[in-house]
Structure formats: C-alpha cells, structure tokens
PDB file of C-alpha atoms in Angstrom:
ATOM      1  CA  SER A   1      -3.438 -20.539  -8.762  1.00 55.00           C
ATOM      2  CA  LEU A   2      -0.789 -18.988  -6.417  1.00 61.00           C
ATOM      3  CA  LYS A   3      -2.578 -20.062  -3.293  1.00 59.00           C
ATOM      4  CA  LEU A   4      -2.904 -23.415  -4.502  1.00 61.00           C
ATOM      5  CA  SER A   5       1.079 -23.718  -4.917  1.00 62.00           C
ATOM      6  CA  ALA A   6       1.429 -22.570  -1.563  1.00 61.00           C
ATOM      7  CA  ASN A   7       2.555 -25.963  -0.355  1.00 65.00           C
ATOM      8  CA  ASN A   8       5.162 -26.200  -3.024  1.00 73.00           C
ATOM      9  CA  PRO A   9       7.481 -23.087  -2.100  1.00 76.00           C
ATOM     10  CA  GLN A  10       9.572 -23.470  -5.511  1.00 85.00           C
ATOM     11  CA  THR A  11       6.382 -23.531  -7.713  1.00 84.00           C
ATOM     12  CA  HIS A  12       4.846 -20.808  -5.759  1.00 83.00           C
ATOM     13  CA  ALA A  13       8.003 -18.613  -6.023  1.00 85.00           C
ATOM     14  CA  ARG A  14       8.017 -19.381  -9.749  1.00 89.00           C
ATOM     15  CA  LEU A  15       4.420 -18.274 -10.295  1.00 89.00           C
ATOM     16  CA  ALA A  16       4.870 -14.984  -8.273  1.00 89.00           C
ATOM     17  CA  ASP A  17       8.089 -14.291 -10.412  1.00 91.00           C
ATOM     18  CA  LEU A  18       6.209 -14.731 -13.679  1.00 92.00           C
ATOM     19  CA  THR A  19       2.941 -12.981 -12.506  1.00 93.00           C
ATOM     20  CA  HIS A  20       4.611  -9.807 -11.086  1.00 95.00           C
ATOM     21  CA  PRO A  21       6.429  -8.595 -14.240  1.00 95.00           C
ATOM     22  CA  LYS A  22       3.489  -9.370 -16.554  1.00 97.00           C
ATOM     23  CA  LEU A  23       0.920  -7.639 -14.320  1.00 97.00           C
ATOM     24  CA  SER A  24       3.141  -4.722 -13.662  1.00 97.00           C
ATOM     25  CA  GLU A  25       3.580  -4.120 -17.365  1.00 97.00           C
ATOM     26  CA  ILE A  26      -0.228  -4.129 -17.788  1.00 97.00           C
ATOM     27  CA  ALA A  27      -0.924  -1.690 -14.843  1.00 97.00           C
ATOM     28  CA  LYS A  28       1.834   0.632 -16.480  1.00 96.00           C
ATOM     29  CA  ASP A  29       0.341   0.532 -20.076  1.00 96.00           C
ATOM     30  CA  PRO A  30      -1.912   3.276 -20.778  1.00 95.00           C
ATOM     31  CA  GLU A  31      -3.095   1.596 -23.820  1.00 97.00           C
ATOM     32  CA  PHE A  32      -5.168  -0.701 -21.334  1.00 97.00           C
ATOM     33  CA  HIS A  33      -8.529   0.188 -19.939  1.00 97.00           C
ATOM     34  CA  PRO A  34      -8.121   1.597 -16.548  1.00 96.00           C
ATOM     35  CA  ALA A  35     -10.409  -1.199 -15.118  1.00 97.00           C
ATOM     36  CA  VAL A  36      -7.745  -3.562 -16.565  1.00 98.00           C
ATOM     37  CA  ARG A  37      -4.844  -1.581 -15.172  1.00 98.00           C
ATOM     38  CA  TYR A  38      -6.612  -1.158 -11.708  1.00 98.00           C
ATOM     39  CA  ASN A  39      -7.128  -5.035 -11.473  1.00 98.00           C
ATOM     40  CA  ALA A  40      -3.532  -5.611 -12.459  1.00 98.00           C
ATOM     41  CA  ILE A  41      -1.979  -3.338  -9.696  1.00 98.00           C
ATOM     42  CA  MET A  42      -4.333  -4.815  -7.230  1.00 98.00           C
ATOM     43  CA  ILE A  43      -3.165  -8.207  -8.095  1.00 96.00           C
ATOM     44  CA  VAL A  44       0.402  -7.024  -7.783  1.00 97.00           C
ATOM     45  CA  GLY A  45      -0.261  -5.597  -4.346  1.00 96.00           C
ATOM     46  CA  LEU A  46      -1.843  -8.986  -3.218  1.00 94.00           C
ATOM     47  CA  LEU A  47       1.111 -11.151  -4.190  1.00 94.00           C
ATOM     48  CA  ASN A  48       2.745 -12.929  -1.476  1.00 91.00           C
ATOM     49  CA  GLU A  49       6.093 -14.707  -0.951  1.00 87.00           C
ATOM     50  CA  THR A  50       4.287 -17.086   1.388  1.00 82.00           C
ATOM     51  CA  GLU A  51       0.662 -17.558   1.708  1.00 79.00           C
ATOM     52  CA  LEU A  52      -1.650 -17.670   4.690  1.00 72.00           C
ATOM     53  CA  ASN A  53      -1.674 -21.029   6.521  1.00 69.00           C
ATOM     54  CA  ARG A  54      -4.243 -21.794   9.060  1.00 62.00           C
ATOM     55  CA  GLY A  55      -4.105 -25.794   8.741  1.00 63.00           C
ATOM     56  CA  SER A  56      -2.168 -28.489  10.450  1.00 62.00           C
ATOM     57  CA  GLY A  57      -1.603 -26.589  13.826  1.00 61.00           C
ATOM     58  CA  VAL A  58       0.987 -24.288  12.419  1.00 64.00           C
ATOM     59  CA  LYS A  59      -0.410 -20.760  11.718  1.00 69.00           C
ATOM     60  CA  GLN A  60       1.732 -19.022   9.027  1.00 71.00           C
ATOM     61  CA  MET A  61       0.908 -15.551   8.355  1.00 78.00           C
ATOM     62  CA  PRO A  62       1.107 -14.320   4.568  1.00 80.00           C
ATOM     63  CA  GLU A  63       4.349 -12.505   3.668  1.00 87.00           C
ATOM     64  CA  PRO A  64       3.833  -9.852   0.815  1.00 91.00           C
ATOM     65  CA  TYR A  65       5.964 -10.151  -2.275  1.00 93.00           C
ATOM     66  CA  ILE A  66       8.666  -7.603  -1.666  1.00 93.00           C
ATOM     67  CA  LYS A  67       9.387  -7.105  -5.453  1.00 94.00           C
ATOM     68  CA  ALA A  68       5.996  -5.733  -5.873  1.00 96.00           C
ATOM     69  CA  LEU A  69       6.518  -3.090  -3.455  1.00 97.00           C
ATOM     70  CA  THR A  70       8.795  -1.408  -5.968  1.00 96.00           C
ATOM     71  CA  THR A  71       6.190  -1.384  -8.706  1.00 97.00           C
ATOM     72  CA  LEU A  72       3.537  -0.217  -6.140  1.00 98.00           C
ATOM     73  CA  LEU A  73       5.499   2.549  -5.073  1.00 98.00           C
ATOM     74  CA  GLU A  74       6.422   3.661  -8.695  1.00 97.00           C
ATOM     75  CA  GLU A  75       2.771   3.816  -9.644  1.00 97.00           C
ATOM     76  CA  LEU A  76       1.845   5.685  -6.623  1.00 96.00           C
ATOM     77  CA  LYS A  77       4.459   8.270  -7.336  1.00 96.00           C
ATOM     78  CA  LYS A  78       4.023   8.593 -11.048  1.00 94.00           C
ATOM     79  CA  PRO A  79       3.073  12.230 -11.865  1.00 90.00           C
ATOM     80  CA  GLY A  80      -0.306  12.226 -13.884  1.00 89.00           C
ATOM     81  CA  ASN A  81      -0.942   8.612 -13.237  1.00 92.00           C
ATOM     82  CA  ASN A  82      -4.382   7.165 -13.858  1.00 93.00           C
ATOM     83  CA  GLU A  83      -6.491   7.540 -10.677  1.00 93.00           C
ATOM     84  CA  ALA A  84      -7.508   4.155 -10.626  1.00 95.00           C
ATOM     85  CA  VAL A  85      -3.985   2.750 -10.848  1.00 97.00           C
ATOM     86  CA  ARG A  86      -2.709   4.954  -8.123  1.00 95.00           C
ATOM     87  CA  VAL A  87      -5.568   3.979  -5.666  1.00 96.00           C
ATOM     88  CA  GLY A  88      -4.593   0.484  -6.380  1.00 97.00           C
ATOM     89  CA  ALA A  89      -1.091   1.351  -5.769  1.00 98.00           C
ATOM     90  CA  LEU A  90      -1.845   2.897  -2.531  1.00 98.00           C
ATOM     91  CA  LEU A  91      -3.966  -0.094  -1.180  1.00 98.00           C
ATOM     92  CA  GLY A  92      -1.069  -2.430  -2.067  1.00 97.00           C
ATOM     93  CA  VAL A  93       1.526  -0.302  -0.332  1.00 97.00           C
ATOM     94  CA  THR A  94      -0.822  -0.136   2.749  1.00 97.00           C
ATOM     95  CA  ARG A  95      -1.053  -3.785   2.751  1.00 96.00           C
ATOM     96  CA  HIS A  96       2.727  -4.219   2.788  1.00 95.00           C
ATOM     97  CA  LEU A  97       3.320  -1.562   5.622  1.00 95.00           C
ATOM     98  CA  GLU A  98       0.373  -3.426   7.648  1.00 93.00           C
ATOM     99  CA  TRP A  99       2.133  -6.944   7.348  1.00 91.00           C
ATOM    100  CA  ASP A 100       5.389  -5.491   7.878  1.00 90.00           C
ATOM    101  CA  ASN A 101       4.609  -5.161  11.577  1.00 83.00           C
ATOM    102  CA  SER A 102       3.998  -8.910  11.950  1.00 79.00           C
ATOM    103  CA  LYS A 103       7.388 -10.059  10.531  1.00 72.00           C
ATOM    104  CA  GLN A 104       9.945 -10.968  13.244  1.00 65.00           C
ATOM    105  CA  ALA A 105      13.144 -11.142  11.301  1.00 62.00           C
ATOM    106  CA  VAL A 106      14.846  -7.902  10.600  1.00 60.00           C
ATOM    107  CA  ALA A 107      16.030  -9.289   7.278  1.00 61.00           C
ATOM    108  CA  ALA A 108      12.405 -10.102   6.137  1.00 63.00           C
ATOM    109  CA  LYS A 109      11.103  -6.511   6.823  1.00 83.00           C
ATOM    110  CA  ILE A 110      10.727  -3.750   4.338  1.00 91.00           C
ATOM    111  CA  PRO A 111      14.373  -2.280   3.480  1.00 92.00           C
ATOM    112  CA  PRO A 112      14.661   1.038   5.360  1.00 91.00           C
ATOM    113  CA  ALA A 113      15.076   3.102   2.131  1.00 94.00           C
ATOM    114  CA  MET A 114      12.039   1.886   0.744  1.00 95.00           C
ATOM    115  CA  ARG A 115      10.036   2.314   3.866  1.00 93.00           C
ATOM    116  CA  THR A 116      11.153   5.846   3.963  1.00 94.00           C
ATOM    117  CA  GLU A 117      10.392   6.439   0.358  1.00 96.00           C
ATOM    118  CA  ALA A 118       6.770   4.966   1.243  1.00 96.00           C
ATOM    119  CA  ILE A 119       6.216   7.199   4.271  1.00 96.00           C
ATOM    120  CA  THR A 120       7.458  10.299   2.330  1.00 96.00           C
ATOM    121  CA  GLU A 121       4.848   9.690  -0.607  1.00 97.00           C
ATOM    122  CA  LEU A 122       2.164   8.879   2.011  1.00 97.00           C
ATOM    123  CA  THR A 123       2.943  11.935   4.051  1.00 97.00           C
ATOM    124  CA  SER A 124       2.903  13.984   0.894  1.00 96.00           C
ATOM    125  CA  ILE A 125      -0.466  12.664  -0.044  1.00 96.00           C
ATOM    126  CA  VAL A 126      -1.973  13.446   3.353  1.00 97.00           C
ATOM    127  CA  SER A 127      -0.564  17.014   3.279  1.00 96.00           C
ATOM    128  CA  THR A 128      -2.294  17.747   0.016  1.00 94.00           C
ATOM    129  CA  LYS A 129      -5.347  19.598   0.805  1.00 94.00           C
ATOM    130  CA  VAL A 130      -6.327  21.045  -2.689  1.00 93.00           C
ATOM    131  CA  PRO A 131      -7.147  18.127  -5.309  1.00 91.00           C
ATOM    132  CA  PRO A 132      -5.410  18.145  -8.488  1.00 88.00           C
ATOM    133  CA  ALA A 133      -7.344  18.825 -11.683  1.00 86.00           C
ATOM    134  CA  GLY A 134      -9.820  16.092 -12.441  1.00 85.00           C
ATOM    135  CA  ARG A 135     -10.153  15.019  -8.764  1.00 89.00           C
ATOM    136  CA  SER A 136     -13.074  16.194  -6.485  1.00 92.00           C
ATOM    137  CA  ALA A 137     -12.510  17.419  -3.080  1.00 94.00           C
ATOM    138  CA  GLU A 138     -14.303  14.274  -1.736  1.00 95.00           C
ATOM    139  CA  GLY A 139     -11.899  12.083  -3.757  1.00 94.00           C
ATOM    140  CA  GLN A 140      -8.909  13.997  -2.343  1.00 95.00           C
ATOM    141  CA  THR A 141     -10.400  13.496   1.132  1.00 96.00           C
ATOM    142  CA  TRP A 142     -10.753   9.804   0.623  1.00 97.00           C
ATOM    143  CA  LEU A 143      -7.155   9.393  -0.915  1.00 96.00           C
ATOM    144  CA  ARG A 144      -5.744  11.381   2.152  1.00 97.00           C
ATOM    145  CA  ARG A 145      -7.652   9.271   4.693  1.00 97.00           C
ATOM    146  CA  ARG A 146      -6.258   6.026   3.018  1.00 97.00           C
ATOM    147  CA  ALA A 147      -2.894   7.441   3.007  1.00 97.00           C
ATOM    148  CA  LEU A 148      -3.216   8.274   6.801  1.00 97.00           C
ATOM    149  CA  GLU A 149      -4.265   4.810   7.461  1.00 97.00           C
ATOM    150  CA  ALA A 150      -1.157   3.385   5.534  1.00 96.00           C
ATOM    151  CA  LEU A 151       1.033   5.775   7.725  1.00 96.00           C
ATOM    152  CA  GLY A 152      -0.671   4.448  10.809  1.00 95.00           C
ATOM    153  CA  HIS A 153       0.558   0.953   9.860  1.00 94.00           C
ATOM    154  CA  ALA A 154       3.770   2.432   9.295  1.00 92.00           C
ATOM    155  CA  ASN A 155       3.899   3.951  12.737  1.00 91.00           C
ATOM    156  CA  ALA A 156       2.319   0.962  14.559  1.00 87.00           C
ATOM    157  CA  MET A 157       5.460  -0.374  16.240  1.00 85.00           C
ATOM    158  CA  LYS A 158       6.943   3.036  16.919  1.00 85.00           C
ATOM    159  CA  VAL A 159       5.295   6.310  16.558  1.00 87.00           C
ATOM    160  CA  GLU A 160       7.646   8.955  15.013  1.00 90.00           C
ATOM    161  CA  PRO A 161       7.204  12.503  16.424  1.00 92.00           C
ATOM    162  CA  GLU A 162       6.556  14.036  12.985  1.00 94.00           C
ATOM    163  CA  PHE A 163       3.684  11.506  12.522  1.00 94.00           C
ATOM    164  CA  ALA A 164       2.239  12.351  16.012  1.00 94.00           C
ATOM    165  CA  LYS A 165       2.336  15.921  14.986  1.00 96.00           C
ATOM    166  CA  LEU A 166       0.646  15.338  11.838  1.00 96.00           C
ATOM    167  CA  LEU A 167      -2.209  13.610  13.450  1.00 96.00           C
ATOM    168  CA  ASP A 168      -2.449  16.167  16.055  1.00 96.00           C
ATOM    169  CA  ASP A 169      -2.349  19.106  13.443  1.00 96.00           C
ATOM    170  CA  ILE A 170      -5.296  17.349  11.407  1.00 97.00           C
ATOM    171  CA  ILE A 171      -7.448  16.552  14.519  1.00 97.00           C
ATOM    172  CA  THR A 172      -7.229  19.987  16.005  1.00 96.00           C
ATOM    173  CA  ASP A 173      -7.797  21.733  12.512  1.00 96.00           C
ATOM    174  CA  ASP A 174     -11.514  22.964  12.230  1.00 96.00           C
ATOM    175  CA  ALA A 175     -10.903  23.541   8.385  1.00 96.00           C
ATOM    176  CA  GLU A 176     -10.228  19.878   7.606  1.00 97.00           C
ATOM    177  CA  PRO A 177     -12.997  17.612   6.610  1.00 96.00           C
ATOM    178  CA  ILE A 178     -14.515  15.805   9.639  1.00 97.00           C
ATOM    179  CA  SER A 179     -14.128  12.434   8.047  1.00 97.00           C
ATOM    180  CA  LEU A 180     -10.371  13.125   7.732  1.00 97.00           C
ATOM    181  CA  ARG A 181     -10.245  14.157  11.318  1.00 97.00           C
ATOM    182  CA  CYS A 182     -12.106  11.233  12.672  1.00 97.00           C
ATOM    183  CA  THR A 183      -9.717   8.794  10.567  1.00 97.00           C
ATOM    184  CA  ALA A 184      -6.736  10.663  12.179  1.00 96.00           C
ATOM    185  CA  ALA A 185      -8.317  10.083  15.708  1.00 96.00           C
ATOM    186  CA  ASP A 186      -8.793   6.417  14.833  1.00 96.00           C
ATOM    187  CA  VAL A 187      -5.440   6.037  13.694  1.00 95.00           C
ATOM    188  CA  MET A 188      -4.092   7.799  16.733  1.00 91.00           C
ATOM    189  CA  ALA A 189      -5.964   5.411  18.986  1.00 84.00           C
TER     190      ALA A 189
END
C-alpha cells in the first residue's frame, strides 16, 4: 500500500511510479468496464509524491503526484471520452489545484503551462451551457459546478480578472440554474 510505504520515500516513489502508468492504461482503455476505468482514474488522481503525516509532532501535508496531472488533463480533455472517466479526471485535477495552494516552494508547484491548460479546460466546461448528446441538463450543471469549484482553487491565492468576471456573469444571469449561481457565490466568498 502506498500509504504504508510513506515512511520509506524510495519505496513510496517506486510504488507510485509503478501504479501510475498501469492505472492510466486501464483508465484509457475502452475495453474495460466504465466502473473499472473510473476507479482507475480516481486512484491516479489520489496518488501522492508524499503522504499526509500527522504524527511525531511534524505535520506534513500530502503532495499530489505531479506526473498524474498529465494523465488527468488528457482524460478530461479527450473528445468523446467516457463520462465516468471524465468526472474522475475532473475530481483529480481539482485535488491537484487545491493542494497546490499549500505548497511553499515554487519548484514544487504545478508548472505554469500545465496550470494554464487546466484553467483553460475548466473554463471551457463552465462556459458550456448546452450539454453534449448523452448528457442531461442536470448532469451538465453538475459538471459545470465541479469545474467552477476547481477554478476557485486555481484562483484562491490570486483572483484573475477573467475569473472574477466569470463568477459575476454566472451570479447575475437569471437564466443560469440556481445551483450553479449558488456555487459561483460560494466560490466567490
């Protein structure tokens, strides 16, 4: 288990390096059942470079496995991807953006190009009001809300003007679903 190997950094790194490609392969393979692919991408999103440590007086926060973010973004952006895999990828990207705010060292943060790629895709999801074929309006709203929460994490340390305008536009648009408007207000807070 990866959490059990947390006390041995070399073993932990080796296990993460073995787990990531195998589960990424499963998540990408349409021959696997969607539930299997969803679970694989969820585990990819939960992989850490370092695990949470609350013991021995030294609190260490988890640091998401940066190599996984590439896989998560690929699966989130893939046209026609299975909805379950896409949702799992979205949740993983959200986790990476959330924990990135707690990192102190600039070198440990998400690379700027990758961060921009994530923000661009998330903004596209939030801006897509009409669901694609096969997705209900309620499902589209749910996806938009999760993407909006992820953008909130991406803008937690410094709110970009484009994001502030996006939030304001959603909150003031009476045609938007009330749940999305409430999420936007919550993210704004």
